[in-house]
Amino acid sequence: MKAESDRRGGTDGDILYARIACGLNKSAFNLFEVADPDWDRVKRGFAALEKKFPDSPAIRGELVMLAMMKNDEDTAASAFDDWQ
């Protein structure tokens, strides 16, 4: 996860990191219980994805779900508010 994201670097690496986190979360009950992803990097990746796809409810929904699992109420609330 980290190695390939680092190899790509920059925004593309952050987007890949966020997408891998989403994929891993779908194969685990709670990603943060089975792995220790860099939460700041996940959020940067989602921010970049939202810039590329501003009307995508799926991207915001994934961010809200991951933020709630991470107990990051501020990020979840902000993403949800922006969604409405």
PDB file of C-alpha atoms in Angstrom:
ATOM      1  CA  MET A   1       0.000   0.000   0.000  1.00  0.00           C
ATOM      2  CA  LYS A   2       2.565   2.551   1.124  1.00  0.00           C
ATOM      3  CA  ALA A   3       5.388   1.434  -1.153  1.00  0.00           C
ATOM      4  CA  GLU A   4       3.431   1.726  -4.403  1.00  0.00           C
ATOM      5  CA  SER A   5       1.776   4.967  -3.296  1.00  0.00           C
ATOM      6  CA  ASP A   6       5.181   6.403  -2.420  1.00  0.00           C
ATOM      7  CA  ARG A   7       6.583   5.253  -5.760  1.00  0.00           C
ATOM      8  CA  ARG A   8       3.867   7.185  -7.589  1.00  0.00           C
ATOM      9  CA  GLY A   9       4.254  10.141  -5.250  1.00  0.00           C
ATOM     10  CA  GLY A  10       2.342  13.384  -5.000  1.00  0.00           C
ATOM     11  CA  THR A  11      -1.384  13.587  -5.587  1.00  0.00           C
ATOM     12  CA  ASP A  12      -1.472  10.382  -7.642  1.00  0.00           C
ATOM     13  CA  GLY A  13       0.157   8.501  -4.769  1.00  0.00           C
ATOM     14  CA  ASP A  14      -2.321   9.936  -2.270  1.00  0.00           C
ATOM     15  CA  ILE A  15      -5.256   8.967  -4.502  1.00  0.00           C
ATOM     16  CA  LEU A  16      -3.911   5.427  -4.812  1.00  0.00           C
ATOM     17  CA  TYR A  17      -3.445   5.245  -1.036  1.00  0.00           C
ATOM     18  CA  ALA A  18      -7.070   6.308  -0.450  1.00  0.00           C
ATOM     19  CA  ARG A  19      -8.369   3.818  -3.011  1.00  0.00           C
ATOM     20  CA  ILE A  20      -6.372   0.969  -1.486  1.00  0.00           C
ATOM     21  CA  ALA A  21      -7.700   1.915   1.964  1.00  0.00           C
ATOM     22  CA  CYS A  22     -11.259   1.700   0.612  1.00  0.00           C
ATOM     23  CA  GLY A  23     -10.562  -1.661  -0.977  1.00  0.00           C
ATOM     24  CA  LEU A  24      -9.026  -3.042   2.186  1.00  0.00           C
ATOM     25  CA  ASN A  25     -11.926  -1.728   4.226  1.00  0.00           C
ATOM     26  CA  LYS A  26     -14.337  -3.695   2.069  1.00  0.00           C
ATOM     27  CA  SER A  27     -12.451  -6.898   2.895  1.00  0.00           C
ATOM     28  CA  ALA A  28     -12.287  -6.194   6.648  1.00  0.00           C
ATOM     29  CA  PHE A  29     -14.948  -5.269   9.161  1.00  0.00           C
ATOM     30  CA  ASN A  30     -12.984  -2.213  10.262  1.00  0.00           C
ATOM     31  CA  LEU A  31      -9.822  -1.231   8.420  1.00  0.00           C
ATOM     32  CA  PHE A  32      -8.441   0.556  11.466  1.00  0.00           C
ATOM     33  CA  GLU A  33      -8.684  -2.595  13.589  1.00  0.00           C
ATOM     34  CA  VAL A  34      -6.639  -4.715  11.179  1.00  0.00           C
ATOM     35  CA  ALA A  35      -4.244  -2.141   9.697  1.00  0.00           C
ATOM     36  CA  ASP A  36      -2.795   1.217  10.596  1.00  0.00           C
ATOM     37  CA  PRO A  37      -3.182   3.384   7.508  1.00  0.00           C
ATOM     38  CA  ASP A  38      -1.874   6.941   7.490  1.00  0.00           C
ATOM     39  CA  TRP A  39      -5.164   8.734   8.109  1.00  0.00           C
ATOM     40  CA  ASP A  40      -3.852  12.107   6.954  1.00  0.00           C
ATOM     41  CA  ARG A  41      -2.766  10.573   3.658  1.00  0.00           C
ATOM     42  CA  VAL A  42      -6.124   8.853   3.227  1.00  0.00           C
ATOM     43  CA  LYS A  43      -7.838  12.228   3.709  1.00  0.00           C
ATOM     44  CA  ARG A  44      -5.471  13.911   1.211  1.00  0.00           C
ATOM     45  CA  GLY A  45      -6.308  11.205  -1.310  1.00  0.00           C
ATOM     46  CA  PHE A  46     -10.016  11.745  -0.820  1.00  0.00           C
ATOM     47  CA  ALA A  47      -9.588  15.504  -1.170  1.00  0.00           C
ATOM     48  CA  ALA A  48      -7.834  14.930  -4.498  1.00  0.00           C
ATOM     49  CA  LEU A  49     -10.536  12.498  -5.622  1.00  0.00           C
ATOM     50  CA  GLU A  50     -13.240  15.024  -4.722  1.00  0.00           C
ATOM     51  CA  LYS A  51     -11.491  17.640  -6.873  1.00  0.00           C
ATOM     52  CA  LYS A  52     -11.441  15.227  -9.814  1.00  0.00           C
ATOM     53  CA  PHE A  53     -15.004  14.002  -9.259  1.00  0.00           C
ATOM     54  CA  PRO A  54     -16.854  16.748  -7.347  1.00  0.00           C
ATOM     55  CA  ASP A  55     -20.325  15.289  -7.918  1.00  0.00           C
ATOM     56  CA  SER A  56     -19.541  11.737  -6.777  1.00  0.00           C
ATOM     57  CA  PRO A  57     -21.617  10.658  -3.788  1.00  0.00           C
ATOM     58  CA  ALA A  58     -19.651   7.390  -3.656  1.00  0.00           C
ATOM     59  CA  ILE A  59     -16.398   9.164  -2.850  1.00  0.00           C
ATOM     60  CA  ARG A  60     -17.933  11.233  -0.065  1.00  0.00           C
ATOM     61  CA  GLY A  61     -19.807   8.217   1.258  1.00  0.00           C
ATOM     62  CA  GLU A  62     -16.593   6.206   1.511  1.00  0.00           C
ATOM     63  CA  LEU A  63     -14.874   9.087   3.308  1.00  0.00           C
ATOM     64  CA  VAL A  64     -17.763   9.449   5.775  1.00  0.00           C
ATOM     65  CA  MET A  65     -17.699   5.707   6.494  1.00  0.00           C
ATOM     66  CA  LEU A  66     -13.931   5.587   7.023  1.00  0.00           C
ATOM     67  CA  ALA A  67     -13.993   8.748   9.144  1.00  0.00           C
ATOM     68  CA  MET A  68     -16.636   7.244  11.412  1.00  0.00           C
ATOM     69  CA  MET A  69     -14.583   4.062  11.792  1.00  0.00           C
ATOM     70  CA  LYS A  70     -11.574   6.225  12.664  1.00  0.00           C
ATOM     71  CA  ASN A  71     -13.725   8.192  15.158  1.00  0.00           C
ATOM     72  CA  ASP A  72     -12.930  11.393  13.269  1.00  0.00           C
ATOM     73  CA  GLU A  73     -16.261  13.129  13.725  1.00  0.00           C
ATOM     74  CA  ASP A  74     -15.039  16.436  12.283  1.00  0.00           C
ATOM     75  CA  THR A  75     -14.020  14.888   8.966  1.00  0.00           C
ATOM     76  CA  ALA A  76     -17.209  12.809   8.786  1.00  0.00           C
ATOM     77  CA  ALA A  77     -19.430  15.802   9.527  1.00  0.00           C
ATOM     78  CA  SER A  78     -17.598  18.026   7.060  1.00  0.00           C
ATOM     79  CA  ALA A  79     -17.812  15.444   4.258  1.00  0.00           C
ATOM     80  CA  PHE A  80     -21.461  14.787   5.004  1.00  0.00           C
ATOM     81  CA  ASP A  81     -22.324  18.499   5.131  1.00  0.00           C
ATOM     82  CA  ASP A  82     -20.531  19.125   1.828  1.00  0.00           C
ATOM     83  CA  TRP A  83     -22.486  16.225   0.354  1.00  0.00           C
ATOM     84  CA  GLN A  84     -25.918  17.736   1.009  1.00  0.00           C
TER      85      GLN A  84
END
